XYZ file of C-alpha atoms in Angstrom:
308
model
C 95.496 98.979 134.390
C 95.948 102.747 134.665
C 97.233 103.436 138.168
C 95.273 106.640 138.609
C 91.969 104.746 138.532
C 92.607 103.766 142.155
C 93.340 106.420 144.759
C 94.725 105.282 148.105
C 93.428 107.052 151.215
C 95.438 106.859 154.451
C 94.341 108.426 157.731
C 97.310 109.251 159.942
C 97.725 110.095 163.593
C 101.257 110.097 165.028
C 102.265 107.723 162.255
C 106.062 108.063 162.321
C 106.790 104.432 163.311
C 105.115 103.173 160.106
C 104.509 105.940 157.586
C 107.681 105.613 155.488
C 107.195 101.901 154.907
C 103.471 102.405 154.381
C 103.893 105.095 151.720
C 106.747 103.295 149.980
C 104.425 100.306 149.535
C 101.821 102.450 147.743
C 103.986 103.456 144.772
C 103.051 104.280 142.015
C 99.414 104.910 142.983
C 98.060 108.381 143.774
C 97.806 108.776 147.546
C 95.714 111.053 149.753
C 96.735 111.373 153.397
C 94.295 112.891 155.874
C 96.212 113.698 159.036
C 94.223 113.815 162.269
C 96.250 116.591 163.922
C 99.356 114.514 164.677
C 101.678 115.896 167.343
C 104.753 114.081 166.005
C 106.603 114.751 162.721
C 104.171 112.898 160.450
C 103.029 115.904 158.407
C 106.514 117.400 157.975
C 107.966 114.004 157.074
C 105.375 113.410 154.352
C 105.834 116.918 152.906
C 109.616 116.532 152.772
C 109.844 112.947 151.576
C 106.667 112.232 149.606
C 105.813 115.488 147.802
C 103.457 113.747 145.353
C 101.091 112.804 148.187
C 97.946 114.912 148.474
C 98.204 115.906 152.122
C 95.125 117.136 153.983
C 96.136 118.063 157.559
C 93.241 118.646 159.953
C 93.142 121.091 162.856
C 91.528 118.513 165.137
C 91.417 114.749 165.485
C 88.252 113.875 163.564
C 88.436 110.149 164.205
C 88.931 107.369 161.683
C 85.580 107.528 159.903
C 85.238 111.285 159.399
C 88.844 111.611 158.239
C 88.393 108.788 155.740
C 85.246 110.500 154.457
C 87.318 113.588 153.650
C 89.829 111.439 151.776
C 87.160 109.506 149.887
C 85.401 112.724 148.828
C 88.730 114.120 147.620
C 89.437 110.944 145.649
C 86.086 111.199 143.892
C 86.825 114.847 143.134
C 90.045 113.657 141.484
C 88.016 111.221 139.325
C 88.973 108.012 141.126
C 87.130 104.908 139.921
C 87.889 103.083 143.168
C 89.309 104.036 146.555
C 91.634 101.869 148.586
C 91.557 102.585 152.318
C 94.892 101.703 153.917
C 95.840 101.853 157.587
C 98.945 103.826 158.505
C 100.389 100.625 160.032
C 99.752 98.472 156.972
C 101.848 97.835 153.867
C 100.860 96.545 150.445
C 102.625 93.478 149.095
C 103.558 93.287 145.392
C 100.631 93.801 142.994
C 97.926 93.541 145.652
C 95.789 96.356 144.234
C 96.006 95.099 140.654
C 94.514 91.790 141.772
C 91.717 93.431 143.764
C 90.899 95.780 140.882
C 90.747 92.977 138.312
C 88.332 90.963 140.425
C 86.169 93.961 141.255
C 85.840 94.816 137.551
C 84.787 91.249 136.797
C 82.418 91.052 139.785
C 81.036 94.554 140.460
C 78.631 93.216 143.102
C 81.603 93.281 145.510
C 81.407 96.700 147.135
C 84.370 95.896 149.396
C 87.310 93.682 148.507
C 90.083 93.004 150.993
C 93.422 91.268 150.638
C 94.526 88.690 153.179
C 96.130 90.386 156.202
C 99.343 88.901 157.553
C 101.233 89.982 160.661
C 104.192 92.347 160.816
C 106.736 89.526 160.860
C 105.036 87.877 157.865
C 104.933 84.576 159.722
C 101.174 84.054 160.106
C 97.790 85.619 159.551
C 97.008 88.776 161.468
C 95.171 87.545 164.575
C 92.194 89.826 164.049
C 91.899 88.838 160.403
C 91.798 85.156 161.403
C 88.569 85.858 163.266
C 86.956 87.490 160.239
C 87.417 84.359 158.094
C 86.784 81.727 160.740
C 84.258 78.940 160.199
C 81.253 80.918 161.445
C 82.037 83.735 158.979
C 82.965 81.577 155.981
C 82.779 77.807 156.227
C 85.275 77.193 153.407
C 88.226 79.544 153.905
C 90.518 77.532 156.200
C 89.458 74.147 154.813
C 90.137 75.236 151.249
C 93.629 76.462 152.086
C 94.501 73.232 153.898
C 93.002 71.034 151.176
C 94.430 73.211 148.379
C 91.048 73.915 146.838
C 91.345 77.688 146.946
C 88.616 79.952 145.572
C 89.311 83.383 144.085
C 87.106 85.307 146.544
C 85.588 84.397 149.898
C 82.413 86.136 150.998
C 82.434 87.387 154.583
C 80.036 89.591 156.565
C 82.913 91.702 157.842
C 86.619 92.387 157.416
C 88.284 95.337 159.079
C 89.149 98.464 157.101
C 92.930 98.160 157.340
C 92.837 97.486 153.595
C 89.594 97.947 151.659
C 89.069 98.461 147.952
C 85.803 100.390 147.673
C 84.291 100.489 144.203
C 82.883 103.727 142.855
C 79.506 101.987 142.773
C 79.792 101.161 146.477
C 80.723 104.712 147.429
C 77.949 106.302 145.377
C 75.427 103.773 146.717
C 76.408 103.396 150.371
C 78.330 106.626 150.958
C 80.983 107.133 153.621
C 81.450 106.166 157.247
C 78.786 107.068 159.773
C 80.176 109.849 162.034
C 78.235 108.278 164.886
C 81.450 106.289 165.476
C 84.674 108.153 166.289
C 87.077 105.214 166.239
C 86.286 101.501 166.105
C 82.955 100.013 164.985
C 82.687 102.386 162.019
C 83.888 99.641 159.675
C 81.448 97.117 161.185
C 78.646 99.612 160.592
C 79.811 100.218 157.022
C 79.755 96.498 156.236
C 76.202 96.304 157.626
C 75.207 99.044 155.190
C 77.021 97.459 152.229
C 75.103 94.215 152.758
C 71.832 96.103 153.264
C 72.235 97.793 149.881
C 72.713 94.481 148.104
C 76.488 94.544 147.676
C 79.009 92.032 148.993
C 82.155 91.976 151.100
C 84.924 89.669 149.920
C 88.456 88.538 150.718
C 90.717 87.861 147.730
C 92.785 84.736 148.213
C 95.977 85.703 146.343
C 96.320 89.356 147.413
C 98.185 90.260 150.599
C 99.014 93.145 152.896
C 101.027 93.350 156.094
C 99.217 94.686 159.160
C 102.007 95.644 161.537
C 100.187 95.712 164.871
C 101.104 92.558 166.759
C 103.163 94.474 169.346
C 100.184 96.642 170.249
C 98.830 95.773 173.670
C 95.128 95.853 174.431
C 94.600 97.758 177.679
C 92.698 96.018 180.442
C 89.412 97.708 181.219
C 88.228 97.675 184.808
C 84.551 96.723 185.278
C 82.275 99.750 185.620
C 85.088 102.198 184.804
C 84.565 105.074 182.353
C 86.330 103.027 179.659
C 83.991 100.121 180.422
C 80.899 102.232 179.848
C 82.372 103.940 176.779
C 83.040 100.532 175.226
C 79.576 99.283 176.157
C 77.961 102.361 174.619
C 79.875 101.865 171.372
C 78.749 98.237 171.233
C 75.129 99.192 171.839
C 75.264 101.886 169.166
C 76.707 99.371 166.724
C 73.978 96.846 167.447
C 71.209 99.441 167.220
C 72.542 101.069 164.053
C 72.513 97.797 162.099
C 69.830 98.481 159.488
C 69.583 94.771 158.667
C 67.774 94.072 161.947
C 64.800 95.553 163.791
C 65.674 98.560 165.933
C 62.768 97.915 168.324
C 63.688 94.278 168.909
C 67.388 95.018 169.434
C 66.630 97.946 171.744
C 64.386 95.695 173.815
C 67.126 93.036 174.056
C 69.717 95.557 175.245
C 67.310 97.067 177.732
C 66.556 93.627 179.184
C 70.285 92.833 179.411
C 70.974 96.002 181.383
C 67.976 95.565 183.671
C 69.114 92.017 184.431
C 72.590 93.292 185.383
C 71.057 96.049 187.507
C 68.817 93.516 189.308
C 71.816 91.283 190.126
C 73.707 94.231 191.593
C 70.723 95.163 193.738
C 70.438 91.571 195.019
C 74.091 91.764 196.090
C 73.525 95.189 197.709
C 75.988 96.707 195.272
C 74.104 99.972 195.164
C 76.824 102.055 193.513
C 77.187 99.601 190.639
C 73.409 99.317 190.278
C 73.283 103.105 189.985
C 75.960 103.050 187.280
C 73.948 100.512 185.300
C 70.872 102.720 185.693
C 72.872 105.614 184.265
C 73.712 103.384 181.326
C 70.002 102.718 180.817
C 69.356 106.455 180.928
C 72.110 107.042 178.381
C 70.603 104.371 176.130
C 67.314 106.267 176.129
C 69.112 109.538 175.368
C 70.698 108.360 172.134
C 67.627 106.414 170.926
C 66.423 109.213 168.625
C 69.947 109.802 167.332
C 70.283 106.158 166.294
C 66.896 106.167 164.575
C 67.922 109.263 162.601
C 71.228 107.696 161.546
C 69.515 104.454 160.539
C 67.209 106.372 158.208
C 70.153 108.168 156.646
C 72.175 104.956 156.279
C 69.264 103.275 154.515
C 69.176 105.994 151.850
C 71.046 105.694 148.556
C 73.804 108.077 147.553
C 76.912 109.795 148.888
C 75.690 109.595 152.471
C 78.033 111.345 154.947
C 80.312 112.469 152.090
C 78.675 115.745 151.103
C 80.022 118.299 153.533
């Protein structure tokens, strides 16, 4: 395989704890780094130590999806035949990309192919990845590994974008990430769109990357705090933007959920919390038209969200 057929795109933000190991793992592939206005030494370090990297520093933090869109568009401009999205805290193992590329060429219906993600210590599967291949997502994955009846590729509805090989066909059919999502849920939304357009998402059984995030702590979110409502809004937008299901039916379900919560707060005389839930209902109504517009765009064929 000619290495320049695959371009690796990495979005960075204060990436100094990982970026050297990450970039060293990408050799000898062409790499595009889109930096989201890091305030540490990420940009200077890359310029000084990895001069072959195409570095695209941004004036502002654009979020994961928008920054990746810039990198993907640049890769296509450079005549890439596939784009591999790699997290700044992830490292390729051995000939991971060669294996993904070979399978994608043989089975072009896979718009997204992912390696298996293992943890930073290389002692077990990444905990998040384990959820993406659990029995409800693919009934064979764990059983096959235990019983040594391993398939080449396992179909899944979702795997996170820490390491995705996107085919040129996928990019020119589905497009880029929906800017509706700043950070988190954009990869869920993308998988929804890949499946909608008749392509598949797969995990390759003998390709591996390290996702070095096990020391990252998930902050506790207090009920009815700003973070609580921000998270809830992102979840509702993800559910409503899924073009594989009815917008009207999903909107009705969410509305009923919120009204039920509001009613319970009123019964307990928790007026302040009931008011907060009402504000959430109001916010839901405010972004209804926005979601409908994005659904229509996501359902269209072409370089959606990539033509700036």
